[in-house]
Short mmCIF file of C-alpha atoms in Angstrom, two decimals:
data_model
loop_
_atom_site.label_atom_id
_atom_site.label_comp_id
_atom_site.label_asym_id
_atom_site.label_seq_id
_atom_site.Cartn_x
_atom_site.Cartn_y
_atom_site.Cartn_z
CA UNK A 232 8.29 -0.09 9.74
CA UNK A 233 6.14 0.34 6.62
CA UNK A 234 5.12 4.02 6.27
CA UNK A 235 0.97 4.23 5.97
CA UNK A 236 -0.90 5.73 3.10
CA UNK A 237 -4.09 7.38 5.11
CA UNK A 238 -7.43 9.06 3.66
CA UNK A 239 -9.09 11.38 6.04
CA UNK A 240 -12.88 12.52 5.01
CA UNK A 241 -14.44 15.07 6.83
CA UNK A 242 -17.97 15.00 6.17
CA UNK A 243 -20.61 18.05 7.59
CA UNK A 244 -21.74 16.57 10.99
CA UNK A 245 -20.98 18.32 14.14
CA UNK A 246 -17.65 17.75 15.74
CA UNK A 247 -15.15 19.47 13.62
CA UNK A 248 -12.76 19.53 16.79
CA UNK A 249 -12.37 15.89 15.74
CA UNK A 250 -10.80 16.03 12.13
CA UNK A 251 -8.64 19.26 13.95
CA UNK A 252 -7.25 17.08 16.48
CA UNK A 253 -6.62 14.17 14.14
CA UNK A 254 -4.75 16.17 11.57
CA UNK A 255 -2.86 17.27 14.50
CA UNK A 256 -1.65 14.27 15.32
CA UNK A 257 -1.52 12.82 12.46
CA UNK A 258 0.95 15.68 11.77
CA UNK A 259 3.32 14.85 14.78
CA UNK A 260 3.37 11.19 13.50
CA UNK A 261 4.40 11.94 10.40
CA UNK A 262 7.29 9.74 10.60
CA UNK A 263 5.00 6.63 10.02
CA UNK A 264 3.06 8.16 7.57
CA UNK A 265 3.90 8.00 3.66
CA UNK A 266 0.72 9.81 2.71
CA UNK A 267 -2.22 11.71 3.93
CA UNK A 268 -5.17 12.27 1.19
CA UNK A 269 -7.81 14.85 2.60
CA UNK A 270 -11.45 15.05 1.13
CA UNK A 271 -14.08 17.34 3.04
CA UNK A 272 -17.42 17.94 1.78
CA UNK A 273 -18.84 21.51 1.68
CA UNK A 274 -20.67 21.38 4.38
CA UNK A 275 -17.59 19.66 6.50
CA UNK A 276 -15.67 23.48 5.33
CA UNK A 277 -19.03 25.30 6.64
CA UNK A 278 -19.02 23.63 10.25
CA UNK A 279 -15.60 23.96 11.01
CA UNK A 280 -15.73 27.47 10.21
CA UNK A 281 -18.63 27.65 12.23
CA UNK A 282 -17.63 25.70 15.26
CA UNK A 283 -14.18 26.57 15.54
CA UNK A 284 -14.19 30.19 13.84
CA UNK A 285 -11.11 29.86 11.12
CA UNK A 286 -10.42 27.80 7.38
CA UNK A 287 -6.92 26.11 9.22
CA UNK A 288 -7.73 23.26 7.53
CA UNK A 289 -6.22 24.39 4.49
CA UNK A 290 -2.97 24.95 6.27
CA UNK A 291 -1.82 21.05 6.53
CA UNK A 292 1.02 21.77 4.04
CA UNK A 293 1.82 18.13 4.50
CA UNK A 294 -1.52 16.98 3.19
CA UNK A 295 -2.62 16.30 -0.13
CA UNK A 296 -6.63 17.85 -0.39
CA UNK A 297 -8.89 16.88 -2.72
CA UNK A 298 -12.34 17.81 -4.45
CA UNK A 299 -15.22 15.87 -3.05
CA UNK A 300 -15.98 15.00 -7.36
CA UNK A 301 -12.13 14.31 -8.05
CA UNK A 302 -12.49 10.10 -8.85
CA UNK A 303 -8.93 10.87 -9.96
CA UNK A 304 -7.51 10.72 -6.53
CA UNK A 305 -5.39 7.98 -6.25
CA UNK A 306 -7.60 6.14 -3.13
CA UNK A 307 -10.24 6.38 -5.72
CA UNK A 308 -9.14 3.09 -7.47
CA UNK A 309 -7.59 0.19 -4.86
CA UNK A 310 -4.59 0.53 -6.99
CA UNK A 311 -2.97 2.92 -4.74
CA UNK A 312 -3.11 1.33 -1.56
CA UNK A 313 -4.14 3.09 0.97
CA UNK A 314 -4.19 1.41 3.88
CA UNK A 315 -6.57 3.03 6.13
CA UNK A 316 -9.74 5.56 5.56
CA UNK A 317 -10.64 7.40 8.87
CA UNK A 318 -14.11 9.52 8.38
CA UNK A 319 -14.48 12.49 11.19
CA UNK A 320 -16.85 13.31 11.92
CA UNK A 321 -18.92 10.58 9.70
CA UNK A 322 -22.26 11.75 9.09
CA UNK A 323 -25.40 9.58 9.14
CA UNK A 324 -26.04 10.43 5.39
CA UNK A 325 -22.44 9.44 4.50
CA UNK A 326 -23.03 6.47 6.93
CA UNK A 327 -25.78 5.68 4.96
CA UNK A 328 -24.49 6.11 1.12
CA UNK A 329 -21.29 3.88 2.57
CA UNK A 330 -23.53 1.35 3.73
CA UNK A 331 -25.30 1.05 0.60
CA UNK A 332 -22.57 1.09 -1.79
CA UNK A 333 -23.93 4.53 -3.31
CA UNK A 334 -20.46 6.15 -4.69
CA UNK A 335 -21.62 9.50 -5.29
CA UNK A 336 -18.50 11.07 -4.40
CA UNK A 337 -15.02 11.03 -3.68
CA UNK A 338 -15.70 10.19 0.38
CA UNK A 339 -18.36 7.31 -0.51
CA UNK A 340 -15.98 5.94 -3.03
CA UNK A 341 -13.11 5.84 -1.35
CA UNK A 342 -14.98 3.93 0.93
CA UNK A 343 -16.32 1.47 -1.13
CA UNK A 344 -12.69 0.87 -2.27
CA UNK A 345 -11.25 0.47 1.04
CA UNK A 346 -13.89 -1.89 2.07
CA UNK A 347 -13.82 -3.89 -1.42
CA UNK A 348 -10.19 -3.89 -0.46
CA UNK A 349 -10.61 -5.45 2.61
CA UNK A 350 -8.75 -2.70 4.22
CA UNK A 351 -9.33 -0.30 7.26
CA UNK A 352 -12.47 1.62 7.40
CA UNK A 353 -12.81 3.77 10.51
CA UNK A 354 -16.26 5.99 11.21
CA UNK A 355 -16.27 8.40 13.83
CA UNK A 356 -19.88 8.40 13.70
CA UNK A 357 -20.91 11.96 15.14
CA UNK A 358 -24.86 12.09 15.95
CA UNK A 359 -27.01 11.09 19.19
CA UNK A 360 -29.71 9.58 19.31
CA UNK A 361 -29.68 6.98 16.66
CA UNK A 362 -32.28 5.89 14.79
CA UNK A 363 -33.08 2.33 13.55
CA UNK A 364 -31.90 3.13 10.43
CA UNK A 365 -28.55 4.77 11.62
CA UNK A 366 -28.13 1.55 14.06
CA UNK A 367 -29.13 -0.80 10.62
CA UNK A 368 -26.61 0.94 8.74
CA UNK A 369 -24.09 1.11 11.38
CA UNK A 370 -24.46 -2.87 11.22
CA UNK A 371 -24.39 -3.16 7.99
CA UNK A 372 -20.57 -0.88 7.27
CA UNK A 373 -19.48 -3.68 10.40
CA UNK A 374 -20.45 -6.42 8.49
CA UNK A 375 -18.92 -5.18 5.83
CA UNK A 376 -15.50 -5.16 7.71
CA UNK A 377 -15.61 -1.77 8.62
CA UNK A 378 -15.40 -0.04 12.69
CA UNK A 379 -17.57 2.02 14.36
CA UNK A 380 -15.82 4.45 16.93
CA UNK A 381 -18.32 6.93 17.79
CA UNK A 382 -17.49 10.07 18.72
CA UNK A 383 -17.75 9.34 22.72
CA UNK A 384 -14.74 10.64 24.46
CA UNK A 385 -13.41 8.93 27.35
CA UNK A 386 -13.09 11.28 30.56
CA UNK A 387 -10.37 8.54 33.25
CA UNK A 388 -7.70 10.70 31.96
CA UNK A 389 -8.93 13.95 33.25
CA UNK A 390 -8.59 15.74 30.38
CA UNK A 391 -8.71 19.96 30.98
CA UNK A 392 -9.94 21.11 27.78
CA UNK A 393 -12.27 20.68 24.67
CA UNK A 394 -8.97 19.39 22.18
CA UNK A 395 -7.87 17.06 25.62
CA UNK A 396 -11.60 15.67 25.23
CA UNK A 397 -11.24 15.20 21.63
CA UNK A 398 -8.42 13.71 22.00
CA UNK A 399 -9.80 10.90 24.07
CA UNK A 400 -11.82 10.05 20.26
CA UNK A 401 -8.46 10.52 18.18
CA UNK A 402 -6.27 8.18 19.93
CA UNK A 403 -8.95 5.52 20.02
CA UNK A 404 -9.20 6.33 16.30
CA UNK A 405 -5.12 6.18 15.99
CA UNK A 406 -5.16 3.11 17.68
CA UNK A 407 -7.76 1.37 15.46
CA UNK A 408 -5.89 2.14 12.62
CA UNK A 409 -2.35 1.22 13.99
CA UNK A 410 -0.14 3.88 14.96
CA UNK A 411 2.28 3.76 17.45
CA UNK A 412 1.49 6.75 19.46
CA UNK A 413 2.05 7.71 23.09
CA UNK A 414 -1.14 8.51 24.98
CA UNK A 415 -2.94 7.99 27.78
CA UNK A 416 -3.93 4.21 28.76
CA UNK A 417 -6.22 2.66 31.34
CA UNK A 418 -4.39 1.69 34.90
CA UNK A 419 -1.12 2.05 33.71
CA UNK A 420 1.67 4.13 35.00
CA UNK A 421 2.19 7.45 32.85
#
């Protein structure tokens, strides 16, 4: 099996429970996984510390972080082949900047490059309602050969708690971008 080269952005929106479940399990399937590249914007640090209390983001020893300004990151160029970029929680402005080829940062490029690349783009887009504009852009990122996974969890597999419910998002998310994980699955036997 080819190992994956992943980029995970984290970008301010609510829903910080999302990038904590998805660097969990992106953890525990680290055996098809040749590289994780993390980029969170500031404001991505300020909610999770103020939705889920603590900085544990910066305790994914097995992750590479980088500055949201660093265009040396290797997923910066198309070079370095990353094969999949997974935004959670994507915020509408990011949506936006993505959607209009404004690379202002190391998030928005890396997604132009993985969409120039023809490559995966996943957006766990993380606001309700939407707007035109949100729904436009949305469009637009699709057309562009990206997916839009909202952050709706699922609830047919009774989950018991907030990281269960989250984790309805994350294996969607896993599955878009190709793991082969174990989790639960519509009418069949567990």
């Amino acid at each position: 099996m080819n190992k994956k080269k992943v980029v995970v952005a984290v970008t301010g929106a609510s829903g910080s429970i999302y990038a904590k479940v998805l660097f969990d399990k992106l953890a525990q399937l680290s055996d098809q996984i040749a590289a994780v590249g993390v980029v969170m914007s500031d404001n991505a640090k300020e909610v999770w510390q103020f939705e889920l209390g603590n900085q544990d983001y910066s305790s994914y020893q097995d992750f590479t972080f980088y500055n949201k300004n660093d265009f040396n990151a290797p997923f910066a160029s198309g070079s370095a082949k990353y094969d999949t970029m997974i935004i959670v929680p994507c915020s509408m402005g990011t949506l936006g900047r993505i959607a209009h080829g404004i690379s202002n940062d190391l998030i928005s490029r890396a997604a132009d490059v993985v969409l120039k690349e023809r490559r995966k783009l996943i957006a766990v887009v993380r606001d309700t309602p939407f707007s035109l504009i949100h729904i436009n852009n949305m469009k637009v990122v699709t057309e562009a050969g990206g997916i839009i996974c909202p952050a709706n969890p699922s609830f047919y597999s009774l989950p018991k708690t907030i990281e269960e419910v989250a984790g309805t998002v994350i294996s969607r998310v896993l599955d878009l971008a190709g793991f082969e994980q174990k989790s639960y699955r519509w009418n069949e036997k567990q």
